[in-house]
mmCIF file of C-alpha atoms and ligand atoms in Angstrom:
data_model
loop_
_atom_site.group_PDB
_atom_site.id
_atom_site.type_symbol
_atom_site.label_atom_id
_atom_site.label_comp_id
_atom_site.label_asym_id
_atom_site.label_seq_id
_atom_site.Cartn_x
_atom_site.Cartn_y
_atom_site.Cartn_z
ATOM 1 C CA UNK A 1 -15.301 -3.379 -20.040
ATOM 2 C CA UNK A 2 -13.534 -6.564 -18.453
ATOM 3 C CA UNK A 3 -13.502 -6.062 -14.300
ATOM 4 C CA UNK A 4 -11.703 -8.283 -11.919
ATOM 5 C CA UNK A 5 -15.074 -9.399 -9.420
ATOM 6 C CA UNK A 6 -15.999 -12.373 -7.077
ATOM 7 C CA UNK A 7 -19.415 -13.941 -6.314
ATOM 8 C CA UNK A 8 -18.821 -15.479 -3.667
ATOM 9 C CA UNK A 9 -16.160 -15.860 -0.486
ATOM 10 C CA UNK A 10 -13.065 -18.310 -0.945
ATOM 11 C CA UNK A 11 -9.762 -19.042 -2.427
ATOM 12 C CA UNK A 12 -8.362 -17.374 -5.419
ATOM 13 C CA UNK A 13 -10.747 -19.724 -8.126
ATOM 14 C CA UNK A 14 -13.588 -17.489 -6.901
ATOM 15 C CA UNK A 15 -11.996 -14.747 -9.117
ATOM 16 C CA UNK A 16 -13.308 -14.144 -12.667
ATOM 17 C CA UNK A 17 -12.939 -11.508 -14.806
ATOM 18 C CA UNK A 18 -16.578 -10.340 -15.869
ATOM 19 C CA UNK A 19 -18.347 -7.791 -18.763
ATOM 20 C CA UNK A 20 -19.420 -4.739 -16.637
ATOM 21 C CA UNK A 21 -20.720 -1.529 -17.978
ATOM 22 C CA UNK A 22 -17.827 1.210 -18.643
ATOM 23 C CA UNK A 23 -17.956 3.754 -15.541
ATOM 24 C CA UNK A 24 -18.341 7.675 -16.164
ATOM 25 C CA UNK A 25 -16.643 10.292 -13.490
ATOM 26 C CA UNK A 26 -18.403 12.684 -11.485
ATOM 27 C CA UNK A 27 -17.487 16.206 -10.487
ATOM 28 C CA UNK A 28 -13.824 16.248 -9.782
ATOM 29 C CA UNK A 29 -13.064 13.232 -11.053
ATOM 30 C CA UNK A 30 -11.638 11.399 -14.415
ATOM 31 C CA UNK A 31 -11.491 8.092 -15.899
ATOM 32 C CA UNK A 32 -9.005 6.321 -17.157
ATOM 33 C CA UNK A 33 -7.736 3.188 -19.235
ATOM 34 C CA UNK A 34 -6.089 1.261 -16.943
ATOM 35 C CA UNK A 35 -2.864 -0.001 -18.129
ATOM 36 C CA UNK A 36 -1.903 -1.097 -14.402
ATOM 37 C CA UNK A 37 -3.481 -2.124 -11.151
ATOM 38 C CA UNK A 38 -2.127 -2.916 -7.987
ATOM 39 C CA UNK A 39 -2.591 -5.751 -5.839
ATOM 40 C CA UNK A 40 -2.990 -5.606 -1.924
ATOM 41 C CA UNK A 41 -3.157 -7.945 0.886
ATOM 42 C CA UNK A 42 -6.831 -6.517 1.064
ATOM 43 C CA UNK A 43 -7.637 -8.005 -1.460
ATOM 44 C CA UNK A 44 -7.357 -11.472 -0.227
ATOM 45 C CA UNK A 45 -8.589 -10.348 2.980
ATOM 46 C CA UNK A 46 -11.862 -9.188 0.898
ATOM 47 C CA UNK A 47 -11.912 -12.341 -1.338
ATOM 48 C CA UNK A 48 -12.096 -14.672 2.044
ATOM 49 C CA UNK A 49 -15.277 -12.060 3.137
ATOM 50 C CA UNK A 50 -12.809 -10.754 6.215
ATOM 51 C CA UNK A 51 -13.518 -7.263 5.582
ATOM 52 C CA UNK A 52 -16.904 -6.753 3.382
ATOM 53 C CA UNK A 53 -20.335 -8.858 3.619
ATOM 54 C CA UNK A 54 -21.549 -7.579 0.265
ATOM 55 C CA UNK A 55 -21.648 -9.628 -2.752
ATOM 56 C CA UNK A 56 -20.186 -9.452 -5.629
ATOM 57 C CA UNK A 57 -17.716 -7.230 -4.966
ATOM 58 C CA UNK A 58 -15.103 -5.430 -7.321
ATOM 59 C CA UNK A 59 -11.361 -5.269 -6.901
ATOM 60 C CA UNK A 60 -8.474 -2.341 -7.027
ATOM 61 C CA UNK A 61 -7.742 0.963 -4.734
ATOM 62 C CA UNK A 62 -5.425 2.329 -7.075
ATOM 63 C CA UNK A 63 -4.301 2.497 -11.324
ATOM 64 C CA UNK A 64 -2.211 3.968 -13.314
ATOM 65 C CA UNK A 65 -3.555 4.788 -16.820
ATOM 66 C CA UNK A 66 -4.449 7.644 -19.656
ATOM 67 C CA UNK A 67 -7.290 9.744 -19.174
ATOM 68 C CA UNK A 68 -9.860 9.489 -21.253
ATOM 69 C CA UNK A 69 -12.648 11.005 -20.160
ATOM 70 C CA UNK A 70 -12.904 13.974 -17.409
ATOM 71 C CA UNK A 71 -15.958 14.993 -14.783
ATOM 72 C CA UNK A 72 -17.908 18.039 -14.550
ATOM 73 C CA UNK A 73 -15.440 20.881 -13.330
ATOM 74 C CA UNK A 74 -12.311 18.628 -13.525
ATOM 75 C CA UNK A 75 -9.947 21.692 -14.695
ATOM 76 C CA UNK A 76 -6.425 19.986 -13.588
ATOM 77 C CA UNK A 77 -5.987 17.574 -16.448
ATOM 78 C CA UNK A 78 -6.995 16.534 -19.859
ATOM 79 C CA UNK A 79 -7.878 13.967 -22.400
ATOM 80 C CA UNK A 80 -4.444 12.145 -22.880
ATOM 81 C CA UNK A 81 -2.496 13.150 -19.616
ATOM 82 C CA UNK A 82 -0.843 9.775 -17.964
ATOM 83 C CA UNK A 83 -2.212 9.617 -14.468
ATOM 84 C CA UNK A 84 -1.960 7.506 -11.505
ATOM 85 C CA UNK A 85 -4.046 7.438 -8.479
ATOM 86 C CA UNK A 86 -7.337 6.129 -6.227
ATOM 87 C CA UNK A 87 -10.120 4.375 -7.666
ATOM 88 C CA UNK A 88 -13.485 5.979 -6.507
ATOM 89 C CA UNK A 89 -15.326 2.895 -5.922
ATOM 90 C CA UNK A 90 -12.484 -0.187 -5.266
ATOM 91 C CA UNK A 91 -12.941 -0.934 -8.025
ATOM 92 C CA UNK A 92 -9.458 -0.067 -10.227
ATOM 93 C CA UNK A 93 -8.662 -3.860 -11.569
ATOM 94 C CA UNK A 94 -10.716 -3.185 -14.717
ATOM 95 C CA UNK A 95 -10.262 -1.868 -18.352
ATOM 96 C CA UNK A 96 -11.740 1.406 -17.064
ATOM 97 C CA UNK A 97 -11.864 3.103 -13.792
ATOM 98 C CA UNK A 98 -12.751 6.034 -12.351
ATOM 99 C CA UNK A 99 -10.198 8.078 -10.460
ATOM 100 C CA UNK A 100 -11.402 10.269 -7.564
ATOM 101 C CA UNK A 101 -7.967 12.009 -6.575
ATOM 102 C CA UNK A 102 -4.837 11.901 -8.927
ATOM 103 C CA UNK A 103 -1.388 12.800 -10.267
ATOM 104 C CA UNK A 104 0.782 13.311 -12.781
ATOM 105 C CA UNK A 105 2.997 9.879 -13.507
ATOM 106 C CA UNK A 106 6.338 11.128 -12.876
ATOM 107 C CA UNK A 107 8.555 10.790 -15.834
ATOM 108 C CA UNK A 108 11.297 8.281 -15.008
ATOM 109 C CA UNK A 109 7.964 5.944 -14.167
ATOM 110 C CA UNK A 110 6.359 3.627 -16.079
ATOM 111 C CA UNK A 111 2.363 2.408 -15.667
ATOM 112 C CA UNK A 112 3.131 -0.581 -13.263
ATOM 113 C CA UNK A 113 5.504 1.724 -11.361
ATOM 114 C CA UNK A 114 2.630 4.294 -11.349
ATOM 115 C CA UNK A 115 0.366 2.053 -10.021
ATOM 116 C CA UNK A 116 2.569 0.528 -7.105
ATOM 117 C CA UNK A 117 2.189 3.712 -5.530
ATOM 118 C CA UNK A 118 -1.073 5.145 -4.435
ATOM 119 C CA UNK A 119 -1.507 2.733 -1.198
ATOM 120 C CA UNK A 120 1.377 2.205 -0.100
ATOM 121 C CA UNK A 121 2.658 5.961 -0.212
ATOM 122 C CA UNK A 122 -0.133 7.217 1.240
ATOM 123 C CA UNK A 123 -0.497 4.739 4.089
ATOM 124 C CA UNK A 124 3.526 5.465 4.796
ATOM 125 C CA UNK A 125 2.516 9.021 4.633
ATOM 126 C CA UNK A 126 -0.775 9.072 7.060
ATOM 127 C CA UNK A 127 0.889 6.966 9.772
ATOM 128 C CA UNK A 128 3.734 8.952 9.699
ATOM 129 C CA UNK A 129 1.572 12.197 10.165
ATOM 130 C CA UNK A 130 0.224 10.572 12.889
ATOM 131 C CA UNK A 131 3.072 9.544 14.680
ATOM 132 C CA UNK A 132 4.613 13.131 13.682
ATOM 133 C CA UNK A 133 7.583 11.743 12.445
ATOM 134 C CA UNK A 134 10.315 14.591 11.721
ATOM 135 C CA UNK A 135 13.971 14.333 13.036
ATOM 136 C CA UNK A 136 13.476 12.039 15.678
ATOM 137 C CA UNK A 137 14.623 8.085 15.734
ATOM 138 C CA UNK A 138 11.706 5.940 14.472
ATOM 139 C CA UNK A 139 11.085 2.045 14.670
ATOM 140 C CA UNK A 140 9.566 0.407 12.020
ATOM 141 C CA UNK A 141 8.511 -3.039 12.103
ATOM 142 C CA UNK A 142 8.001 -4.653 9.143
ATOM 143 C CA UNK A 143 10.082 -2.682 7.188
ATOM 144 C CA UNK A 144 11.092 -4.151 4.063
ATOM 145 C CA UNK A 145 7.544 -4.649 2.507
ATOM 146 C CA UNK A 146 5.403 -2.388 0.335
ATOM 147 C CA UNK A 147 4.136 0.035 3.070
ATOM 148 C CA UNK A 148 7.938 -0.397 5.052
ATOM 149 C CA UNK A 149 9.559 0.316 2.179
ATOM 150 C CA UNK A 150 7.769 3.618 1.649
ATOM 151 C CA UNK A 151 7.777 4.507 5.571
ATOM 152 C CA UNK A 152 11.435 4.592 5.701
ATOM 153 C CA UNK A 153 11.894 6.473 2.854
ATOM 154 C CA UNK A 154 9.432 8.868 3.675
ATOM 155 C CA UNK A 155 10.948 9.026 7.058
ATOM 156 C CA UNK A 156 14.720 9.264 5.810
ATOM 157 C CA UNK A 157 13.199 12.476 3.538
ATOM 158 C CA UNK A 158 11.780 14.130 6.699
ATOM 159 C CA UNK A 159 15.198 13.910 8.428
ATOM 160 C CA UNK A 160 14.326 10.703 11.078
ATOM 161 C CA UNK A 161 17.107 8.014 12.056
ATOM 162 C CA UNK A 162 14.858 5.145 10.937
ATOM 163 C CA UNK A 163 15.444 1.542 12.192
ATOM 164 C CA UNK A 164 13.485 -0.919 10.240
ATOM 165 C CA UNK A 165 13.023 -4.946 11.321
ATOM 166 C CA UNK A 166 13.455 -7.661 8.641
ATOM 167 C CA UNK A 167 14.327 -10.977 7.523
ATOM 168 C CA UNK A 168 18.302 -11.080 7.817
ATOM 169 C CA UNK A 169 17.984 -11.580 3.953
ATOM 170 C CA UNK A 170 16.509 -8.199 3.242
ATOM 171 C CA UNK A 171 18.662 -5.899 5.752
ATOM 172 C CA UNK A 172 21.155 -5.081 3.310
ATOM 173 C CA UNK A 173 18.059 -3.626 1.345
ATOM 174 C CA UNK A 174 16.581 -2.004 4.063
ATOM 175 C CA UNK A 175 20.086 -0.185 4.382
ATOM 176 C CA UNK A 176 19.853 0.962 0.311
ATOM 177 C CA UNK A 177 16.764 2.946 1.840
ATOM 178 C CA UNK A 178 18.603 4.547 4.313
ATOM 179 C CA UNK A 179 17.375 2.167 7.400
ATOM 180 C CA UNK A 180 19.976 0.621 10.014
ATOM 181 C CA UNK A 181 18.338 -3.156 10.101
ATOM 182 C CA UNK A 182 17.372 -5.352 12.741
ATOM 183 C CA UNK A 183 15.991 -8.894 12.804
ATOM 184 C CA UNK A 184 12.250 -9.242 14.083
ATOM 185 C CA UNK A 185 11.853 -11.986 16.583
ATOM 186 C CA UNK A 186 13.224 -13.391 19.910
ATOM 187 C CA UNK A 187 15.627 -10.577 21.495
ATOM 188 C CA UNK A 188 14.075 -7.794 19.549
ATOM 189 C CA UNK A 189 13.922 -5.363 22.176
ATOM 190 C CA UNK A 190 17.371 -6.005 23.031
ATOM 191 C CA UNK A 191 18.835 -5.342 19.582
ATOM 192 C CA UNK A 192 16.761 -2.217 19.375
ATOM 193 C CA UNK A 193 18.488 -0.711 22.117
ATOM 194 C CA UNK A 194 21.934 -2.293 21.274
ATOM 195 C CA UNK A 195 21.665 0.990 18.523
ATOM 196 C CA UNK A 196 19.782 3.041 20.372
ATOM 197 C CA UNK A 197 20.370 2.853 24.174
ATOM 198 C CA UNK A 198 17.922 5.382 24.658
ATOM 199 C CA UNK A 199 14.935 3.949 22.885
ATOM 200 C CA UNK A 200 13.188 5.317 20.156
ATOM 201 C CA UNK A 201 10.644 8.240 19.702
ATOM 202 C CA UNK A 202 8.496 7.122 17.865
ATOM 203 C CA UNK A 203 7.324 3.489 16.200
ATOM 204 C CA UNK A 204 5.293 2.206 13.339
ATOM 205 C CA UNK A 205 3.849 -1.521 13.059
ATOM 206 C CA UNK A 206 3.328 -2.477 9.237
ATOM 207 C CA UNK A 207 3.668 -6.052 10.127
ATOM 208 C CA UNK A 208 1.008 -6.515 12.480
ATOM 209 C CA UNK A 209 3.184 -9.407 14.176
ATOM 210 C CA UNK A 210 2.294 -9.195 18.165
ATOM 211 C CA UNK A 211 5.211 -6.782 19.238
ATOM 212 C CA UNK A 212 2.752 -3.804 20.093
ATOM 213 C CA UNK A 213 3.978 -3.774 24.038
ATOM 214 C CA UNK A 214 7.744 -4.230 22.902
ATOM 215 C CA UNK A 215 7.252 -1.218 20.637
ATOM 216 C CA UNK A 216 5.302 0.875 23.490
ATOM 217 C CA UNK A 217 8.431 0.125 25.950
ATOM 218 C CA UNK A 218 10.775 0.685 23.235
ATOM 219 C CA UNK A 219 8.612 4.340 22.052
ATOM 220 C CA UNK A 220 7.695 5.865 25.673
ATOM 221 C CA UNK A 221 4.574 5.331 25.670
ATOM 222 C CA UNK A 222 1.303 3.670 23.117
ATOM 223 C CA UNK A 223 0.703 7.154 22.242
ATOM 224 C CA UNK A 224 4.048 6.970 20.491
ATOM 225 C CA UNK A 225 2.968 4.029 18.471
ATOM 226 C CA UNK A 226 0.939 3.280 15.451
ATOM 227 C CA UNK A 227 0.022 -0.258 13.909
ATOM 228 C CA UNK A 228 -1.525 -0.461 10.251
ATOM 229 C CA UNK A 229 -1.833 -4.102 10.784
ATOM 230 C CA UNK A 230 -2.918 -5.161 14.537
ATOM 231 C CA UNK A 231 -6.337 -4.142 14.640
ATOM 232 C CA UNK A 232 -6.783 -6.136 18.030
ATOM 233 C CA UNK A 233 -3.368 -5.529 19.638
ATOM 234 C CA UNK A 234 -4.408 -1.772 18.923
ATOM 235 C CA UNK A 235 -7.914 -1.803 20.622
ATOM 236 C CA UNK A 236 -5.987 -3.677 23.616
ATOM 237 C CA UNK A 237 -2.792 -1.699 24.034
ATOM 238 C CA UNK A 238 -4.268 1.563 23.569
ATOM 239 C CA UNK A 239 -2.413 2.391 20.748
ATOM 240 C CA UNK A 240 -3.836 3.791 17.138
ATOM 241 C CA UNK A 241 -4.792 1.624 14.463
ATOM 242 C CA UNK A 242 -4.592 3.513 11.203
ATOM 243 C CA UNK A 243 -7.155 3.141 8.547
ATOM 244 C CA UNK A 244 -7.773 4.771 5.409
ATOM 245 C CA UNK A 245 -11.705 5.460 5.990
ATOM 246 C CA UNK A 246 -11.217 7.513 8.165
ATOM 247 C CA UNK A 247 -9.329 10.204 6.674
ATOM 248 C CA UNK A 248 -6.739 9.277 4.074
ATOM 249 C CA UNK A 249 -2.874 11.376 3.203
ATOM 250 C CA UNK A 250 -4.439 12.537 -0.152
ATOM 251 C CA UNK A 251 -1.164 15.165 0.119
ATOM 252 C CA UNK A 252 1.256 12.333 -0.332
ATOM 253 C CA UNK A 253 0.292 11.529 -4.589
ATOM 254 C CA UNK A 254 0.949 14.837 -5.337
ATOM 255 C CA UNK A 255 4.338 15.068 -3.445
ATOM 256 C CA UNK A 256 5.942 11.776 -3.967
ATOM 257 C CA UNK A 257 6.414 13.007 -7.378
ATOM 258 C CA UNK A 258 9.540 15.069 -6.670
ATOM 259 C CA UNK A 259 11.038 12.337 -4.253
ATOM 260 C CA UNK A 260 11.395 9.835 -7.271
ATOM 261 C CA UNK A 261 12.837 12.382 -9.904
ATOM 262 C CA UNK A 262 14.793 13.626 -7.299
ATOM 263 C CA UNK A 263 15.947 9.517 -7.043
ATOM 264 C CA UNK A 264 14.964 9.538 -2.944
ATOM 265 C CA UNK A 265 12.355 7.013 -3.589
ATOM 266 C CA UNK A 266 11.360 4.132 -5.170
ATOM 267 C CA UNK A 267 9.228 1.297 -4.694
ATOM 268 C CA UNK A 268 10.138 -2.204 -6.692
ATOM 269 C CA UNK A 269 7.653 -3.808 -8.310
ATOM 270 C CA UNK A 270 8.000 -7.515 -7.006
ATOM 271 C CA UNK A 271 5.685 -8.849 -10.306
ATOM 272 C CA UNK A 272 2.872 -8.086 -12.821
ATOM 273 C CA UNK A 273 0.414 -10.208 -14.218
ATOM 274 C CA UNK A 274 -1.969 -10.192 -16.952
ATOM 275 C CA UNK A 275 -5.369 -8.783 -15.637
ATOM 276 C CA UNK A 276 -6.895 -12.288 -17.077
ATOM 277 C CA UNK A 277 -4.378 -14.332 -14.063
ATOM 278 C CA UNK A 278 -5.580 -11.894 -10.977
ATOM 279 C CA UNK A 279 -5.945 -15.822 -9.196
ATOM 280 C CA UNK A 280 -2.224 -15.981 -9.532
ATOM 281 C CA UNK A 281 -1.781 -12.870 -8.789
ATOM 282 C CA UNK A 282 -3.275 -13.412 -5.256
ATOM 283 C CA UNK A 283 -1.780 -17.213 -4.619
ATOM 284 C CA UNK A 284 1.782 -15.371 -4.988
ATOM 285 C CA UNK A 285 1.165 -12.739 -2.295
ATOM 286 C CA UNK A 286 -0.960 -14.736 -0.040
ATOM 287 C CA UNK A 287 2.274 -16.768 -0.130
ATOM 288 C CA UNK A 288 4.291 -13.878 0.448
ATOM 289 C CA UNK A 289 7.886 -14.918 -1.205
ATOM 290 C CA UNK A 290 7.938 -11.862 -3.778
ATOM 291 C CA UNK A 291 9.370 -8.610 -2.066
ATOM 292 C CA UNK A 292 7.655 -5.785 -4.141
ATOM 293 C CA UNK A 293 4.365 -4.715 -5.501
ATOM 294 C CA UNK A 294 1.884 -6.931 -7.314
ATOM 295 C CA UNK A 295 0.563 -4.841 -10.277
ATOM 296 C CA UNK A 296 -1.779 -6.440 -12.607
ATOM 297 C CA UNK A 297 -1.276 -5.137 -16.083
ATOM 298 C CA UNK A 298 -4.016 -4.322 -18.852
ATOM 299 C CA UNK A 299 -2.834 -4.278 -23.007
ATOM 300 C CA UNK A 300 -3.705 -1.055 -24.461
ATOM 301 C CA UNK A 301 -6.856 -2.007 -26.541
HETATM 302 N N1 NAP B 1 -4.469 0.114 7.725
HETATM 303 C C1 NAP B 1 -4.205 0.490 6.502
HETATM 304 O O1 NAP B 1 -4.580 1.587 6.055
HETATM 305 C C2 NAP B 1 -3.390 -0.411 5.611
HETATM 306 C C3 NAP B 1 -3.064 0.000 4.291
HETATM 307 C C4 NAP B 1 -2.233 -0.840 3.502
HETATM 308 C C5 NAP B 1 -1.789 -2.069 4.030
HETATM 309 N N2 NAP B 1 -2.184 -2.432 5.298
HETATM 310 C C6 NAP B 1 -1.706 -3.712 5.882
HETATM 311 O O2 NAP B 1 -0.312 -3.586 6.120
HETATM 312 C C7 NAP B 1 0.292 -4.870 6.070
HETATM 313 C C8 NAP B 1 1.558 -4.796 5.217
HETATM 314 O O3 NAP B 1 1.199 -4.531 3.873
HETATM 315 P P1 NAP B 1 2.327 -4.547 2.743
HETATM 316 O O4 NAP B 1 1.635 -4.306 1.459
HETATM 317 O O5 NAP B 1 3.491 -3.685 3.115
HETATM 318 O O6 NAP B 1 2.786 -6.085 2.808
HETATM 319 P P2 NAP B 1 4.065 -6.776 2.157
HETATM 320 O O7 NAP B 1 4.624 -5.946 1.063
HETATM 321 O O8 NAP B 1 3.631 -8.177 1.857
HETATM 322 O O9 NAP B 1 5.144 -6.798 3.336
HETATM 323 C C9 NAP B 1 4.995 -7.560 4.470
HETATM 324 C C10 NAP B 1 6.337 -7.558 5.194
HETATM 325 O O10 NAP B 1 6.154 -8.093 6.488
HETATM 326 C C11 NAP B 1 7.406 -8.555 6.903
HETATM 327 N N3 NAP B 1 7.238 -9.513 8.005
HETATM 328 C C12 NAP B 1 6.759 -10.769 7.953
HETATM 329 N N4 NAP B 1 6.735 -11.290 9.194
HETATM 330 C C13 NAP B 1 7.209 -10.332 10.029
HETATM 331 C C14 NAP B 1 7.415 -10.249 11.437
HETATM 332 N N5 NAP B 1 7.142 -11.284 12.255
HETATM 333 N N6 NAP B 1 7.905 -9.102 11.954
HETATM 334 C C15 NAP B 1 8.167 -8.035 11.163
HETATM 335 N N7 NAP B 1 8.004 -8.050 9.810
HETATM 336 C C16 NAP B 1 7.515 -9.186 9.269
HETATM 337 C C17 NAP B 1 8.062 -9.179 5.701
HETATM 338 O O11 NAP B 1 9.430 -8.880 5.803
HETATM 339 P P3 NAP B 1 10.592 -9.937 5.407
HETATM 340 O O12 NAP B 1 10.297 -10.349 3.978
HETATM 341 O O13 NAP B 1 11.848 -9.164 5.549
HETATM 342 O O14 NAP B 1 10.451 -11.087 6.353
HETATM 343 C C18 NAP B 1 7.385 -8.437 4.521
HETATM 344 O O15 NAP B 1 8.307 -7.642 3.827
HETATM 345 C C19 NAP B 1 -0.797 -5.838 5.560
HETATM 346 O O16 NAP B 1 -1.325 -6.526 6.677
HETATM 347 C C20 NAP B 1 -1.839 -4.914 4.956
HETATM 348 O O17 NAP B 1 -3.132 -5.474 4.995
HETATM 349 C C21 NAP B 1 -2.943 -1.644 6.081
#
């Protein structure tokens, strides 16, 4: 099977699409043809060796595909079934992967839809567990990208007043979602509490954009606050930094299901690509102009 993989650290040209053997699942697990991938900031993190030493290293948390071949004791799905979910090894930007926990593609979906979903939902979902978001106000900055997107939707579902920060251009957006907007920047603090005099009770950083003591004033307290993005500003704040290793949302693929057919969420898909131009792929999100997903898409062979 064709696999997205790099040899060595650098820009996107360090990308090639090589022959590696097709992948079998293991108990509680299936495999899939990928028909979609998507595309994370990780992954350019990865590709520049900021995260991982190892070399070469595979590509893709999460595909949407048809199952095609199901592990040991595997009892939940068959041969056929249209599933989305997380790769086993990060490896998921391939013509096969293996899927270690899954879900049904909800109907009104299609593959790249599918396959937008899997990170971002379930890093909305964790932080929001961990911030026990229910019907309080909560702040979240950065609101209008993949992971914002899903936060305040997530949030509006659970009953919160959400306020969500964004470019000017995307608040009307952000309100679609159920969000009341406000600019990030210079006087953010003071437009926060121009809506809510009071502060908020909670606050989630997607953006990762220095505001972590504006958010603690603006929350009560850092044990009010949560950052996906600020791994520093976490460690010297005192606040949590969120992180998938260490205990992922698995709850959220099987539940976001009813929240799309129900029409209380979706999450655009900015563009797809080819699986062949995963290069391009990563110079349009490192440049960050396309609001929406990046799904790579694989032809049915
Ligand atoms: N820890 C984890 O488990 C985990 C998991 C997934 C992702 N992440 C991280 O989370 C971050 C966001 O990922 P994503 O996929 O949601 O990215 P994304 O879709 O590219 O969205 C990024 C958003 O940041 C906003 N933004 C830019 N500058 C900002 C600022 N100064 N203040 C507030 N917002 C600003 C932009 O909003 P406008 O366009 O409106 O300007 C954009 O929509 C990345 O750093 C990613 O690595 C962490």
């Amino acid at each position: 099977m064709k696999a997205v993989r790099f040899s060595r650290f650098g820009g996107p040209e360090v990308l090639e699409l090589v022959d590696l053997p097709d992948p079998h699942p293991g108990p509680g697990q299936v495999r899939i043809a990928v028909r979609a991938a998507g595309v994370n900031a990780s992954d350019w993190k990865k590709r520049q060796g900021l995260m991982d030493e190892e070399l070469p290293q595979t590509l893709g948390y999460e595909a949407a595909g048809v199952v095609d071949e199901v592990g040991p004791g595997t009892h939940d799905v068959a041969v056929g079934d249209r599933v989305f979910g997380f790769s086993t090894d990060g490896a998921a930007q391939a013509e096969s992967a293996v899927l270690s926990h899954y879900a049904p593609i909800p109907s009104s979906l299609d593959f790249a839809g599918a396959a937008a979903l899997p990170s971002a939902v379930e890093t909305a979902t964790r932080a929001l567990d961990q911030l026990g978001v229910g019907s309080g106000t909560v702040l979240i900055n950065g609101a209008s990208g993949s992971v914002g997107s899903a936060a305040v939707q997530l949030a509006v579902a659970r009953g919160a007043r959400v306020i969500g920060t964004a470019s000017p251009a995307n608040h009307e957006y952000l309100r679609s979602l159920g969000a009341e907007p406000v600019a990030y920047g210079e006087g953010l603090v003071e437009r926060v509490r121009a809506i809510a005099p009071e502060g908020v009770d909670s606050a989630l950083d997607v953006a990762g954009s220095g505001v972590l003591p504006q958010l603690i004033g603006l929350a009560g307290g850092p044990e009010h606050v949560v950052t996906i993005a600020d791994f520093d500003g976490a460690r010297e704040h005192g606040v949590t930094f969120s992180r998938g290793d260490t205990g992922r949302a698995l709850h959220a693929l099987s539940e976001i299901g009813v929240l799309i057919d129900s029409g209380r969420f979706s999450l655009p898909v900015g563009q797809t690509f080819p699986l062949a131009e995963v290069a391009e792929a990563h110079r349009v999100g490192e440049e960050g102009r396309v609001r929406g997903k990046l799904v790579l898409v694989v032809d049915p062979v």
